[in-house]
Short mmCIF file of C-alpha atoms in Angstrom, two decimals:
data_model
loop_
_atom_site.label_atom_id
_atom_site.label_comp_id
_atom_site.label_asym_id
_atom_site.label_seq_id
_atom_site.Cartn_x
_atom_site.Cartn_y
_atom_site.Cartn_z
CA UNK A 1 -2.53 -13.79 39.35
CA UNK A 2 -4.92 -14.39 36.47
CA UNK A 3 -3.54 -16.05 33.33
CA UNK A 4 -3.78 -12.94 31.08
CA UNK A 5 -1.93 -10.75 33.59
CA UNK A 6 0.70 -13.44 34.13
CA UNK A 7 1.30 -13.77 30.38
CA UNK A 8 1.60 -10.01 29.97
CA UNK A 9 3.99 -9.86 32.94
CA UNK A 10 6.18 -12.52 31.32
CA UNK A 11 6.01 -10.60 28.02
CA UNK A 12 7.03 -7.42 29.83
CA UNK A 13 9.95 -9.18 31.53
CA UNK A 14 11.23 -10.44 28.19
CA UNK A 15 11.53 -6.93 26.74
CA UNK A 16 15.00 -5.46 26.83
CA UNK A 17 14.96 -1.90 28.06
CA UNK A 18 12.37 0.49 29.42
CA UNK A 19 11.47 1.86 25.98
CA UNK A 20 10.67 -1.61 24.67
CA UNK A 21 8.50 -2.25 27.73
CA UNK A 22 6.61 1.00 27.13
CA UNK A 23 6.06 -0.01 23.51
CA UNK A 24 4.86 -3.44 24.66
CA UNK A 25 2.24 -1.84 26.93
CA UNK A 26 1.05 0.47 24.13
CA UNK A 27 1.10 -2.05 21.26
CA UNK A 28 -0.90 -4.64 23.20
CA UNK A 29 -3.38 -2.10 24.65
CA UNK A 30 -2.67 -3.40 28.15
CA UNK A 31 -3.45 -0.07 29.83
CA UNK A 32 -6.30 2.33 29.09
CA UNK A 33 -3.81 4.52 27.22
CA UNK A 34 -0.06 4.62 26.67
CA UNK A 35 1.34 7.55 24.70
CA UNK A 36 4.61 8.09 22.87
CA UNK A 37 8.06 7.91 24.49
CA UNK A 38 6.87 6.03 27.57
CA UNK A 39 9.69 4.20 29.33
CA UNK A 40 8.57 1.59 31.86
CA UNK A 41 11.13 -0.08 34.15
CA UNK A 42 8.77 -2.21 36.33
CA UNK A 43 8.55 -5.89 35.40
CA UNK A 44 5.04 -6.46 36.79
CA UNK A 45 1.72 -5.60 35.16
CA UNK A 46 -0.37 -3.76 37.78
CA UNK A 47 -3.74 -5.17 38.79
CA UNK A 48 -6.50 -3.61 36.65
CA UNK A 49 -4.11 -1.94 34.18
CA UNK A 50 -7.11 -0.78 32.16
CA UNK A 51 -7.59 1.83 34.92
CA UNK A 52 -4.23 3.48 34.12
CA UNK A 53 -3.40 6.12 31.50
CA UNK A 54 0.19 7.10 30.76
CA UNK A 55 0.47 10.05 28.37
CA UNK A 56 3.62 11.20 26.48
CA UNK A 57 7.27 11.43 27.50
CA UNK A 58 7.07 9.52 30.78
CA UNK A 59 9.78 7.60 32.62
CA UNK A 60 8.56 5.08 35.21
CA UNK A 61 11.53 3.86 37.28
CA UNK A 62 11.96 0.38 38.73
CA UNK A 63 9.81 -0.63 41.67
CA UNK A 64 6.98 1.80 40.93
CA UNK A 65 3.58 0.51 42.05
CA UNK A 66 0.30 1.66 40.52
CA UNK A 67 -2.37 0.74 43.07
CA UNK A 68 -5.78 0.71 41.37
CA UNK A 69 -7.75 -1.00 44.14
CA UNK A 70 -8.28 -1.24 47.89
CA UNK A 71 -8.16 -4.78 49.22
CA UNK A 72 -9.32 -3.90 52.75
CA UNK A 73 -12.69 -5.40 51.82
CA UNK A 74 -11.15 -8.84 52.40
CA UNK A 75 -10.79 -8.06 56.12
CA UNK A 76 -14.05 -6.14 56.44
CA UNK A 77 -16.09 -8.96 54.92
CA UNK A 78 -14.98 -11.28 57.75
CA UNK A 79 -16.43 -8.98 60.45
CA UNK A 80 -20.13 -9.89 60.02
CA UNK A 81 -20.91 -6.23 59.38
CA UNK A 82 -22.34 -6.60 55.89
CA UNK A 83 -20.86 -6.92 52.44
CA UNK A 84 -18.00 -4.65 51.40
CA UNK A 85 -17.13 -4.65 47.67
CA UNK A 86 -13.62 -4.10 46.37
CA UNK A 87 -13.10 -0.40 45.68
CA UNK A 88 -11.21 0.63 42.54
CA UNK A 89 -9.85 3.88 41.14
CA UNK A 90 -8.17 5.25 38.03
CA UNK A 91 -4.68 6.72 37.74
CA UNK A 92 -3.71 9.21 35.02
CA UNK A 93 -0.17 10.48 34.38
CA UNK A 94 0.06 13.45 32.03
CA UNK A 95 2.97 14.53 29.77
CA UNK A 96 6.63 14.98 30.76
CA UNK A 97 6.67 13.11 34.06
CA UNK A 98 9.46 11.25 35.82
CA UNK A 99 8.31 8.76 38.48
CA UNK A 100 11.27 7.78 40.67
CA UNK A 101 12.36 4.47 42.12
CA UNK A 102 9.87 2.69 44.40
CA UNK A 103 7.13 5.33 44.16
CA UNK A 104 3.62 4.18 45.10
CA UNK A 105 0.66 5.83 43.36
CA UNK A 106 -2.72 5.23 45.00
CA UNK A 107 -6.15 5.09 43.27
CA UNK A 108 -7.98 8.15 41.93
CA UNK A 109 -4.84 10.21 41.39
CA UNK A 110 -3.99 12.48 38.46
CA UNK A 111 -0.40 13.61 38.01
CA UNK A 112 -0.18 16.86 36.04
CA UNK A 113 2.16 17.78 33.19
CA UNK A 114 5.83 18.43 33.90
CA UNK A 115 6.29 16.66 37.24
CA UNK A 116 9.24 14.98 38.91
CA UNK A 117 8.39 12.51 41.69
CA UNK A 118 11.32 11.55 43.91
CA UNK A 119 12.25 8.02 44.97
CA UNK A 120 10.03 6.26 47.52
CA UNK A 121 7.31 8.92 47.46
CA UNK A 122 3.69 7.94 48.09
CA UNK A 123 1.23 9.78 45.87
CA UNK A 124 -2.09 9.92 47.74
CA UNK A 125 -3.74 12.84 45.91
CA UNK A 126 -3.53 14.76 42.64
CA UNK A 127 -0.20 16.44 41.88
CA UNK A 128 -0.46 19.87 40.30
CA UNK A 129 1.48 20.47 37.07
CA UNK A 130 5.02 21.88 36.99
CA UNK A 131 6.21 20.53 40.32
CA UNK A 132 8.86 18.45 42.02
CA UNK A 133 7.37 16.16 44.69
CA UNK A 134 8.96 14.00 47.40
CA UNK A 135 7.98 12.19 50.58
CA UNK A 136 5.18 10.13 52.00
CA UNK A 137 2.68 11.52 51.38
CA UNK A 138 4.19 13.33 48.41
CA UNK A 139 4.54 17.08 48.85
CA UNK A 140 5.74 19.79 46.51
CA UNK A 141 9.30 21.01 47.15
CA UNK A 142 9.93 23.03 44.01
CA UNK A 143 9.02 23.81 40.44
CA UNK A 144 9.71 21.78 37.34
CA UNK A 145 11.27 24.84 35.68
CA UNK A 146 13.71 25.30 38.59
CA UNK A 147 14.59 21.59 38.36
CA UNK A 148 15.34 21.94 34.64
CA UNK A 149 17.41 25.06 35.33
CA UNK A 150 19.38 23.26 38.06
CA UNK A 151 20.04 20.29 35.76
CA UNK A 152 21.24 22.70 33.06
CA UNK A 153 23.96 24.32 35.19
CA UNK A 154 27.37 23.79 33.67
CA UNK A 155 30.76 24.11 35.32
CA UNK A 156 33.62 22.55 33.39
CA UNK A 157 31.01 21.01 31.10
CA UNK A 158 28.70 19.57 33.77
CA UNK A 159 27.76 20.46 37.34
CA UNK A 160 27.55 16.80 38.33
CA UNK A 161 29.15 13.48 37.31
CA UNK A 162 27.70 11.77 34.26
CA UNK A 163 28.19 8.80 31.97
CA UNK A 164 28.37 8.98 28.18
CA UNK A 165 26.62 5.67 27.45
CA UNK A 166 23.63 4.50 29.51
CA UNK A 167 24.48 1.48 31.70
CA UNK A 168 28.15 1.53 30.67
CA UNK A 169 30.51 3.25 33.08
CA UNK A 170 34.20 3.75 32.37
CA UNK A 171 37.04 3.89 34.89
CA UNK A 172 37.37 7.64 34.16
CA UNK A 173 33.66 8.18 34.90
CA UNK A 174 33.96 6.25 38.16
CA UNK A 175 36.95 8.39 39.15
CA UNK A 176 35.06 11.61 38.25
CA UNK A 177 32.10 10.50 40.40
CA UNK A 178 34.34 9.85 43.42
CA UNK A 179 36.13 13.18 42.95
CA UNK A 180 32.77 14.95 42.86
CA UNK A 181 31.67 13.03 45.98
CA UNK A 182 34.85 14.06 47.82
CA UNK A 183 34.39 17.70 46.80
CA UNK A 184 30.74 17.78 47.95
CA UNK A 185 31.61 16.12 51.28
CA UNK A 186 34.81 18.09 51.91
CA UNK A 187 36.92 14.95 51.97
#
């Protein structure tokens, strides 16, 4: 890892909270563009961050990998079949996007406005706006609007367990979660 990237990675690690890490990326112009309300959980600066644009109101969960290059050239160049340069590609994430835990986004991908990308998905091509995507490769399973509607359902206040304060869970909230789990699984 080059010195500049290492220093920025250390700086990113020292920020408390995803919002502070998003601000760090924007304030230091580490990526090509970082908009407002970008929350960034990963603790590693991607290789070639200047090839990445993150627009407004984005949450990047832990373990997300932005892959801006193809390192297969290292193998190909040992085959005596000519010179193979390292290929690179840009990544652009538009407004109102959630990128779930351990998602991998490959080069030359644009993620449209209003997208939810489920945990462990692999984004190999552009994602159209207003969609919910899962899998490897990522495929559309629903609309953003339907996702918002589902999250808005209320029964006795909420249709699912919740916590009042982020990263602080009370005994009552734990009990509510287990009751919900038992109800869903007919226990």
